[in-house]
Short mmCIF file of C-alpha atoms in Angstrom, two decimals:
data_model
loop_
_atom_site.label_atom_id
_atom_site.label_comp_id
_atom_site.label_asym_id
_atom_site.label_seq_id
_atom_site.Cartn_x
_atom_site.Cartn_y
_atom_site.Cartn_z
CA MET A 1 1.01 -46.66 -33.15
CA THR A 2 1.28 -50.26 -35.10
CA GLN A 3 1.98 -50.49 -38.70
CA ASP A 4 -1.53 -50.81 -39.65
CA GLY A 5 -1.99 -47.21 -38.37
CA GLU A 6 -4.06 -48.32 -35.53
CA ARG A 7 -3.90 -46.41 -32.39
CA VAL A 8 -2.04 -48.54 -29.12
CA ALA A 9 -4.19 -47.33 -26.15
CA VAL A 10 -1.38 -46.10 -24.04
CA GLU A 11 -1.92 -46.10 -19.76
CA GLY A 12 -3.06 -42.61 -18.94
CA ASP A 13 -4.51 -41.88 -22.19
CA ARG A 14 -8.02 -41.05 -21.12
CA GLU A 15 -7.05 -40.03 -17.55
CA ASP A 16 -8.27 -36.75 -17.07
CA ARG A 17 -5.75 -35.29 -14.91
CA ILE A 18 -6.95 -32.17 -14.29
CA SER A 19 -10.51 -32.86 -13.51
CA ASP A 20 -8.98 -35.23 -10.64
CA LEU A 21 -7.15 -32.08 -9.12
CA PRO A 22 -8.67 -31.22 -5.69
CA ARG A 23 -11.40 -28.94 -5.77
CA ASN A 24 -9.31 -25.57 -4.16
CA VAL A 25 -6.48 -26.01 -6.78
CA ILE A 26 -9.30 -26.10 -9.62
CA ASP A 27 -10.77 -23.30 -8.05
CA ARG A 28 -7.42 -21.27 -8.19
CA ILE A 29 -6.29 -21.70 -11.23
CA LEU A 30 -9.95 -20.70 -12.69
CA GLU A 31 -9.68 -17.70 -10.45
CA LEU A 32 -6.64 -16.72 -12.40
CA LEU A 33 -8.56 -16.58 -15.45
CA PRO A 34 -10.63 -13.81 -16.83
CA VAL A 35 -14.16 -14.42 -15.64
CA GLN A 36 -15.35 -15.10 -19.16
CA ASP A 37 -12.73 -17.43 -19.74
CA ALA A 38 -13.57 -19.44 -16.52
CA ALA A 39 -17.33 -19.67 -17.76
CA ARG A 40 -16.02 -21.22 -20.92
CA THR A 41 -14.56 -24.01 -19.14
CA SER A 42 -18.49 -25.02 -18.23
CA ILE A 43 -18.64 -26.86 -21.99
CA LEU A 44 -15.69 -29.10 -21.00
CA SER A 45 -17.88 -31.90 -19.57
CA ARG A 46 -20.88 -32.16 -16.98
CA LYS A 47 -18.41 -32.19 -14.00
CA TRP A 48 -17.06 -28.78 -15.29
CA ARG A 49 -20.41 -27.20 -16.19
CA TYR A 50 -20.91 -25.43 -12.84
CA ILE A 51 -17.62 -25.13 -11.11
CA TRP A 52 -16.85 -21.54 -12.82
CA ALA A 53 -20.25 -20.72 -11.27
CA MET A 54 -19.25 -21.77 -7.76
CA LEU A 55 -16.13 -20.01 -7.46
CA PRO A 56 -15.19 -17.84 -4.35
CA SER A 57 -13.66 -14.91 -6.17
CA LEU A 58 -14.91 -12.63 -8.74
CA VAL A 59 -13.06 -10.05 -10.38
CA LEU A 60 -15.27 -7.98 -12.47
CA ASP A 61 -12.70 -5.29 -13.27
CA VAL A 62 -11.75 -3.46 -16.56
CA TYR A 63 -9.99 -6.78 -18.45
CA LEU A 64 -13.77 -8.15 -18.12
CA TYR A 65 -14.97 -5.29 -19.85
CA LEU A 66 -12.40 -4.94 -22.72
CA GLY A 67 -13.07 -8.52 -23.19
CA LEU A 68 -16.64 -7.88 -23.64
CA ARG A 69 -15.78 -4.88 -25.82
CA ARG A 70 -14.03 -6.96 -28.45
CA LYS A 71 -16.54 -9.44 -29.11
CA SER A 72 -19.04 -6.34 -29.92
CA ARG A 73 -20.86 -6.49 -26.65
CA SER A 74 -20.00 -4.07 -24.55
CA ASN A 75 -22.53 -4.08 -21.68
CA PHE A 76 -20.98 -4.59 -18.79
CA LYS A 77 -24.09 -3.91 -16.42
CA GLU A 78 -25.89 -7.02 -18.12
CA ALA A 79 -22.67 -9.00 -17.90
CA VAL A 80 -22.36 -8.90 -14.22
CA ASP A 81 -25.90 -9.23 -13.75
CA ASP A 82 -26.08 -12.23 -15.36
CA ILE A 83 -22.49 -13.65 -13.73
CA LEU A 84 -24.32 -12.48 -9.73
CA LEU A 85 -27.55 -14.39 -11.03
CA MET A 86 -25.68 -17.77 -12.11
CA HIS A 87 -23.48 -17.85 -9.31
CA MET A 88 -23.81 -20.54 -6.51
CA GLY A 89 -22.39 -20.30 -3.03
CA ASN A 90 -20.79 -17.89 -1.20
CA ILE A 91 -18.63 -15.12 -2.53
CA VAL A 92 -15.50 -14.55 -0.26
CA LYS A 93 -13.64 -12.09 -2.55
CA PHE A 94 -15.54 -9.73 -4.63
CA VAL A 95 -13.41 -7.11 -6.92
CA LEU A 96 -15.43 -4.28 -9.03
CA ASP A 97 -14.46 -1.77 -11.33
CA ALA A 98 -17.63 0.13 -11.46
CA TYR A 99 -16.15 3.08 -13.22
CA VAL A 100 -16.47 0.88 -16.49
CA LEU A 101 -19.59 1.53 -16.45
CA ASP A 102 -19.29 5.24 -17.15
CA ASP A 103 -18.21 3.82 -20.82
CA SER A 104 -20.13 0.81 -21.20
CA GLU A 105 -23.61 2.41 -20.28
CA ALA A 106 -23.36 6.31 -21.62
CA CYS A 107 -27.24 6.28 -20.67
CA PHE A 108 -26.68 5.88 -17.37
CA SER A 109 -27.93 8.74 -15.08
CA SER A 110 -25.50 9.17 -11.56
CA TYR A 111 -28.74 7.87 -9.52
CA ASP A 112 -29.32 4.54 -12.13
CA LYS A 113 -25.36 3.74 -11.37
CA SER A 114 -25.43 3.76 -7.79
CA ALA A 115 -28.58 2.06 -7.74
CA VAL A 116 -27.38 -0.72 -10.03
CA ILE A 117 -24.21 -0.90 -7.75
CA ASP A 118 -26.02 -0.90 -4.31
CA ARG A 119 -28.17 -4.00 -5.82
CA TRP A 120 -24.28 -5.70 -6.98
CA VAL A 121 -22.90 -4.81 -3.20
CA LEU A 122 -26.19 -5.64 -1.87
CA TYR A 123 -26.05 -9.58 -2.87
CA VAL A 124 -22.36 -9.91 -2.14
CA THR A 125 -22.59 -8.90 1.44
CA ARG A 126 -25.45 -11.23 1.87
CA ASN A 127 -23.03 -14.27 0.60
CA GLY A 128 -20.56 -14.13 2.81
CA VAL A 129 -18.09 -11.65 1.27
CA LYS A 130 -14.54 -11.38 3.19
CA GLU A 131 -12.72 -9.25 1.16
CA LEU A 132 -14.55 -6.34 -1.14
CA ALA A 133 -12.86 -4.03 -3.64
CA LEU A 134 -14.63 -1.30 -5.23
CA CYS A 135 -12.89 1.76 -7.40
CA MET A 136 -15.49 4.07 -8.57
CA SER A 137 -15.16 6.69 -10.85
CA ASP A 138 -13.38 9.72 -10.14
CA ASP A 139 -16.74 12.29 -9.82
CA ASN A 140 -16.65 11.16 -6.08
CA THR A 141 -20.40 10.84 -6.14
CA TYR A 142 -21.04 7.39 -4.99
CA ARG A 143 -22.44 7.63 -1.15
CA LEU A 144 -21.53 3.89 0.22
CA PRO A 145 -24.60 1.75 0.94
CA PRO A 146 -25.65 0.81 4.68
CA SER A 147 -25.08 -2.61 3.12
CA ILE A 148 -21.42 -2.24 3.73
CA PHE A 149 -21.64 -0.55 7.28
CA ASN A 150 -23.78 -3.52 7.98
CA CYS A 151 -21.46 -6.51 6.84
CA LEU A 152 -20.27 -8.28 9.67
CA THR A 153 -18.15 -11.11 7.47
CA LEU A 154 -15.86 -7.95 6.01
CA THR A 155 -12.36 -8.71 6.72
CA GLN A 156 -10.70 -6.26 4.07
CA LEU A 157 -12.21 -3.53 2.48
CA MET A 158 -10.53 -1.44 -0.27
CA LEU A 159 -12.48 1.86 -1.30
CA SER A 160 -11.54 4.28 -3.97
CA TYR A 161 -13.54 7.52 -5.45
CA CYS A 162 -16.55 7.18 -2.83
CA VAL A 163 -18.28 9.34 -0.24
CA PHE A 164 -18.06 7.84 3.25
CA LYS A 165 -20.69 8.45 5.45
CA PRO A 166 -21.46 5.98 8.39
CA PRO A 167 -24.99 5.54 9.60
CA ASN A 168 -26.04 6.72 12.99
CA SER A 169 -27.12 3.30 13.94
CA LEU A 170 -23.24 1.95 12.59
CA VAL A 171 -22.11 -1.04 15.08
CA GLY A 172 -18.97 -1.42 13.71
CA PHE A 173 -16.37 -3.29 11.20
CA GLN A 174 -16.30 -6.26 13.97
CA ASN A 175 -13.95 -8.36 11.84
CA LEU A 176 -12.16 -6.33 9.17
CA ILE A 177 -8.67 -6.43 9.56
CA THR A 178 -7.39 -4.53 6.65
CA LEU A 179 -8.71 -1.08 5.29
CA ALA A 180 -7.65 0.45 2.42
CA LEU A 181 -8.69 3.76 1.74
CA SER A 182 -7.93 6.12 -1.62
CA LYS A 183 -9.74 9.46 -2.83
CA ILE A 184 -12.12 9.18 -0.11
CA THR A 185 -14.64 12.15 0.90
CA PHE A 186 -15.48 11.78 4.62
CA VAL A 187 -18.69 13.25 5.63
CA PRO A 188 -19.73 13.28 9.82
CA THR A 189 -22.87 11.63 10.75
CA THR A 190 -22.49 14.25 14.06
CA SER A 191 -19.18 15.89 14.99
CA PHE A 192 -17.35 12.99 13.51
CA CYS A 193 -16.84 10.66 11.24
CA VAL A 194 -16.31 7.36 13.42
CA ILE A 195 -15.27 3.91 12.54
CA LYS A 196 -15.12 1.46 14.86
CA ALA A 197 -12.95 -1.60 14.40
CA PRO A 198 -11.53 -3.49 17.02
CA ARG A 199 -9.61 -6.21 15.13
CA LEU A 200 -7.97 -3.54 12.53
CA ALA A 201 -4.47 -4.27 12.24
CA SER A 202 -3.57 -2.46 8.93
CA LEU A 203 -5.13 0.85 7.91
CA THR A 204 -4.09 2.85 4.43
CA LEU A 205 -5.44 6.39 3.79
CA ILE A 206 -4.53 7.93 -0.04
CA GLY A 207 -5.76 11.32 -0.82
CA CYS A 208 -8.75 11.53 1.31
CA HIS A 209 -10.84 14.48 1.86
CA GLY A 210 -12.44 15.23 5.17
CA THR A 211 -10.02 13.62 7.30
CA GLN A 212 -10.25 16.11 9.67
CA TYR A 213 -13.67 14.79 10.86
CA LEU A 214 -12.47 11.52 11.13
CA ASN A 215 -12.11 9.14 14.48
CA ILE A 216 -10.64 5.54 14.15
CA VAL A 217 -11.51 3.41 17.06
CA SER A 218 -8.76 0.48 16.55
CA PRO A 219 -6.65 -0.46 19.67
CA GLY A 220 -5.08 -3.44 17.89
CA LEU A 221 -3.67 -1.30 14.98
CA GLU A 222 -0.15 -2.38 14.00
CA SER A 223 0.09 -0.84 10.70
CA LEU A 224 -0.70 3.04 9.85
CA ASP A 225 -0.10 4.58 6.16
CA ILE A 226 -1.19 8.23 5.32
CA TYR A 227 -0.29 9.82 1.71
CA ASP A 228 -1.07 12.84 0.12
CA SER A 229 -4.16 14.49 2.76
CA PHE A 230 -5.91 17.31 1.59
CA TYR A 231 -6.52 18.44 5.17
CA TYR A 232 -5.30 17.95 8.59
CA ILE A 233 -5.50 14.80 10.13
CA LEU A 234 -6.39 14.09 14.22
CA LEU A 235 -4.02 11.33 15.30
CA ASN A 236 -5.24 11.70 18.47
CA CYS A 237 -7.34 8.88 17.69
CA PHE A 238 -4.42 6.52 17.26
CA MET A 239 -2.79 7.29 20.41
CA ASN A 240 -4.03 4.17 22.47
CA CYS A 241 -3.02 1.84 19.53
CA LYS A 242 0.03 0.44 21.86
CA ASN A 243 0.48 -2.19 19.34
CA LEU A 244 1.18 0.04 16.52
CA ARG A 245 4.65 -1.29 14.82
CA VAL A 246 4.94 0.77 11.36
CA VAL A 247 3.93 4.57 10.76
CA ARG A 248 4.36 5.66 7.04
CA VAL A 249 3.36 9.19 6.70
CA GLY A 250 3.73 11.01 3.13
CA ILE A 251 2.08 14.43 4.18
CA ASP A 252 2.79 17.55 6.00
CA GLY A 253 -0.57 18.47 7.08
CA VAL A 254 -0.27 16.96 10.54
CA VAL A 255 2.13 18.90 11.82
CA SER A 256 1.36 22.12 10.05
CA TYR A 257 -1.25 23.36 11.26
CA PRO A 258 -0.56 25.31 14.56
CA GLU A 259 -4.35 26.22 15.51
CA HIS A 260 -4.37 21.81 15.66
CA ASN A 261 -0.72 20.99 16.72
CA GLU A 262 -1.98 20.19 20.66
CA LYS A 263 -3.84 17.29 19.00
CA SER A 264 -2.42 16.38 15.71
CA THR A 265 1.35 16.80 15.87
CA LEU A 266 3.05 13.77 14.35
CA GLU A 267 5.65 13.84 17.64
CA LYS A 268 3.07 12.98 20.42
CA LEU A 269 1.72 10.08 18.14
CA LEU A 270 5.53 8.57 18.18
CA VAL A 271 5.84 9.15 21.95
CA SER A 272 2.38 7.46 22.89
CA VAL A 273 3.79 4.24 20.54
CA PRO A 274 6.16 1.88 22.71
CA ALA A 275 7.20 -0.49 20.33
CA LEU A 276 7.43 1.25 16.85
CA GLU A 277 9.83 -0.88 14.39
CA LEU A 278 9.70 0.94 11.26
CA LEU A 279 8.98 4.61 10.70
CA SER A 280 8.63 6.54 6.69
CA LYS A 281 8.17 10.19 6.34
CA ASP A 282 7.98 12.23 3.31
CA ILE A 283 8.54 15.26 5.63
CA VAL A 284 10.54 15.07 8.78
CA PRO A 285 9.12 16.61 11.75
CA ASN A 286 10.65 19.62 13.29
CA GLY A 287 12.82 18.99 16.36
CA LEU A 288 12.38 15.37 18.22
CA PRO A 289 12.64 16.33 22.05
CA PHE A 290 12.46 12.41 23.02
CA THR A 291 13.86 8.69 22.26
CA LEU A 292 12.36 6.54 19.74
CA ASN A 293 13.72 3.57 21.85
CA CYS A 294 12.04 0.66 19.81
CA LEU A 295 12.47 2.22 16.55
CA TRP A 296 14.93 -0.13 14.30
CA HIS A 297 13.62 0.79 10.75
CA LEU A 298 13.81 4.22 9.43
CA VAL A 299 12.70 5.43 5.98
CA LEU A 300 13.20 9.21 4.91
CA THR A 301 12.81 11.69 2.29
CA VAL A 302 15.09 14.35 2.70
CA ASP A 303 16.41 17.72 0.61
CA PHE A 304 19.81 18.22 1.05
CA ASP A 305 19.67 21.53 -0.34
CA LYS A 306 17.97 22.81 2.63
CA LEU A 307 19.59 23.32 5.99
CA GLY A 308 16.20 22.45 7.85
CA PRO A 309 15.32 19.09 6.43
CA ILE A 310 18.77 17.54 7.04
CA CYS A 311 19.20 18.85 10.51
CA CYS A 312 15.80 17.42 11.40
CA ALA A 313 16.95 14.11 9.45
CA LEU A 314 20.26 13.55 11.78
CA GLN A 315 18.27 14.54 14.90
CA LEU A 316 15.65 11.76 14.32
CA ILE A 317 18.41 9.06 13.67
CA LYS A 318 20.33 10.40 16.39
CA ASN A 319 17.16 9.88 18.80
CA SER A 320 16.71 6.63 17.75
CA PRO A 321 19.59 4.31 19.74
CA ASN A 322 18.63 1.15 18.44
CA LEU A 323 18.43 1.86 14.63
CA SER A 324 19.48 -1.30 12.56
CA LYS A 325 18.40 -0.07 9.36
CA LEU A 326 18.18 3.50 7.42
CA GLU A 327 16.93 4.43 4.13
CA ILE A 328 17.33 7.74 2.43
CA TRP A 329 15.49 8.56 -0.69
CA VAL A 330 17.22 11.76 -2.01
CA HIS A 331 14.46 14.77 -3.12
CA VAL A 332 16.16 18.09 -4.34
CA ILE A 333 19.71 18.86 -5.07
CA SER A 334 20.66 22.15 -5.99
CA ASP A 335 23.84 24.25 -6.07
CA GLU A 336 23.15 26.81 -3.24
CA VAL A 337 24.36 24.40 -0.70
CA GLU A 338 27.06 26.04 1.26
CA ALA A 339 25.21 26.52 4.89
CA VAL A 340 24.40 22.26 4.64
CA LEU A 341 28.03 21.25 3.76
CA LYS A 342 29.31 23.84 6.85
CA TYR A 343 26.76 22.18 8.80
CA LEU A 344 27.63 18.81 7.98
CA ASP A 345 31.28 19.57 8.82
CA THR A 346 30.61 20.52 12.42
CA PRO A 347 31.44 17.95 14.99
CA SER A 348 27.90 18.57 16.68
CA CYS A 349 25.86 17.31 13.83
CA LEU A 350 26.30 13.47 14.53
CA GLU A 351 28.06 14.06 17.63
CA ARG A 352 27.75 10.26 18.75
CA THR A 353 28.31 6.94 17.18
CA LEU A 354 25.68 4.98 15.59
CA ASP A 355 26.53 1.88 17.43
CA LYS A 356 23.37 -0.16 16.20
CA LEU A 357 23.14 0.49 12.44
CA GLU A 358 23.69 -2.12 10.13
CA TYR A 359 22.45 -1.67 6.56
CA VAL A 360 22.01 2.01 4.61
CA ALA A 361 20.34 2.71 1.56
CA ILE A 362 20.46 5.80 -0.39
CA SER A 363 18.25 6.13 -3.24
CA ASP A 364 18.14 8.45 -6.22
CA PHE A 365 21.55 9.66 -5.85
CA LYS A 366 22.90 12.58 -7.70
CA SER A 367 26.33 12.60 -6.71
CA SER A 368 26.16 16.18 -5.11
CA LYS A 369 28.62 17.63 -2.60
CA VAL A 370 26.47 17.59 -0.02
CA GLU A 371 25.25 13.86 -0.59
CA LEU A 372 28.91 13.00 -0.67
CA SER A 373 29.64 14.68 2.74
CA PHE A 374 26.30 13.01 4.36
CA VAL A 375 27.89 9.62 3.41
CA LYS A 376 31.03 9.98 4.75
CA LEU A 377 29.68 11.12 7.67
CA LEU A 378 27.55 8.05 8.23
CA LEU A 379 30.46 5.98 7.29
CA SER A 380 32.78 7.38 10.18
CA ARG A 381 29.69 6.98 12.56
CA THR A 382 28.38 3.56 12.05
CA PRO A 383 31.13 0.94 14.13
CA SER A 384 28.56 -1.54 13.34
CA LEU A 385 27.65 -1.20 9.53
CA ARG A 386 27.45 -3.86 7.12
CA ARG A 387 26.32 -2.57 4.02
CA MET A 388 25.58 0.58 2.24
CA CYS A 389 23.60 0.62 -1.08
CA ILE A 390 23.78 3.83 -2.76
CA VAL A 391 21.80 3.71 -6.09
CA GLN A 392 21.15 6.46 -8.86
CA ARG A 393 19.01 6.66 -11.76
CA THR A 394 22.16 7.79 -14.32
CA ASP A 395 25.33 6.18 -15.01
CA ILE A 396 27.94 5.69 -12.24
CA ASP A 397 30.67 8.14 -12.57
CA ILE A 398 33.82 6.47 -11.93
CA ASP A 399 35.55 9.04 -9.99
CA ILE A 400 32.59 9.54 -7.81
CA ALA A 401 33.15 5.75 -6.93
CA LEU A 402 36.57 6.14 -6.43
CA GLU A 403 35.95 8.89 -3.65
CA LEU A 404 33.39 7.00 -2.07
CA MET A 405 35.90 4.02 -1.66
CA ARG A 406 38.18 6.40 -0.26
CA PHE A 407 35.93 7.58 2.37
CA PRO A 408 37.57 6.51 5.92
CA ARG A 409 34.71 3.63 7.53
CA ALA A 410 34.17 3.09 11.61
CA SER A 411 33.35 -0.33 10.63
CA PRO A 412 36.09 -2.73 9.12
CA ARG A 413 33.45 -5.04 7.80
CA ALA A 414 31.45 -2.65 5.72
CA GLU A 415 30.41 -3.07 2.46
CA LEU A 416 29.91 -0.16 0.02
CA PHE A 417 28.00 -0.86 -3.25
CA TYR A 418 27.28 1.73 -5.65
CA SER A 419 25.70 1.49 -9.01
CA GLN A 420 22.50 2.25 -10.79
CA HIS A 421 18.97 0.96 -9.82
CA LYS A 422 18.49 -1.58 -12.41
CA PHE A 423 21.34 -3.34 -11.51
CA LEU A 424 21.41 -3.16 -7.59
CA ALA A 425 18.47 -4.74 -5.42
CA LEU A 426 18.21 -3.28 -2.13
CA ASP A 427 17.57 -6.08 -0.07
CA MET A 428 18.88 -5.21 3.16
CA ASP A 429 18.35 -8.72 4.53
CA VAL A 430 20.72 -10.53 2.43
#
């Protein structure tokens, strides 16, 4: 600025640095914005006019709906129609929170709503979509359209609250890598609901109905997560998944139906997997007459007030000779634990040392006698232990801390951390 108040041009004053960024960087910036805010960038300049309309990622979620409501424009359907009408190019990622249609279009019938969603899904499946996520309302009446089953470009598919009934002519999800299904109802075409996905690496099933009809053909599967199933699951369809590395099971149904045990036991699945690295279970199996030589990371939820779960947990630990990381989540504790304490004091409960175990984490610790005995047992049987982290939600007890520190340790380099959850990060790789 001169003395006369005239503005002096400075180098870079007129430079538009954002517009000169690489196109993929600009796309990434706009993808982080709500779609209505990304659309506003069209008024910046002629260069920006259509950039938002060519974004490869469209997230049409509840935040878009809330933004429309704040502006007294609550018609979510019209907004989505306009966005898809103006869009140019491929849609690589499409996320739709379709349940907001129940609020924004109260006059919609179930049939009308399904027809609208089918039309949107058909559009994106014809425009190169690779990542598709649909979250429906919890009435579980929306039946997936054929366009999803016939989409060969899909690599990631995430579905919630849908009816899953593949057509008879299903070729399979040829390029699908990740499949996450939550609250899905499986309806078999014939005797089974068959999903063919030769490249599938990760499968997650959460709270699904009709899983007894499910048959997944995916020889390359590496990660399997099953939680809160409402019926048993026939695990024999995973027996040929020789690349399976991670198994997380949060249900009891795979082992608690005697009439299906021959086909659906978790034990058979574990035996068939030659290179299992991580096993996570809320319910430990009742006895393991085999050894898991490849298992090195184990996560268990254990009822410490019951003798059965304690015995099974220790049996699973003993039958994993190469176990390196162990995570225990304390589930229930009561005062009637005399039988458990007596068992933990017997030499046979853990007669051999755990030579490979280096890291132990115990979460939701409640400072009970049983838990203290369990910690004492592990410390005395782990000569290679490097770190044990014990975390509880309540304030730490100094007397408990002193008792823990006095326990003898088989490993001279073992470190013991005892703290509240909010103060201690359980990073066992550090």
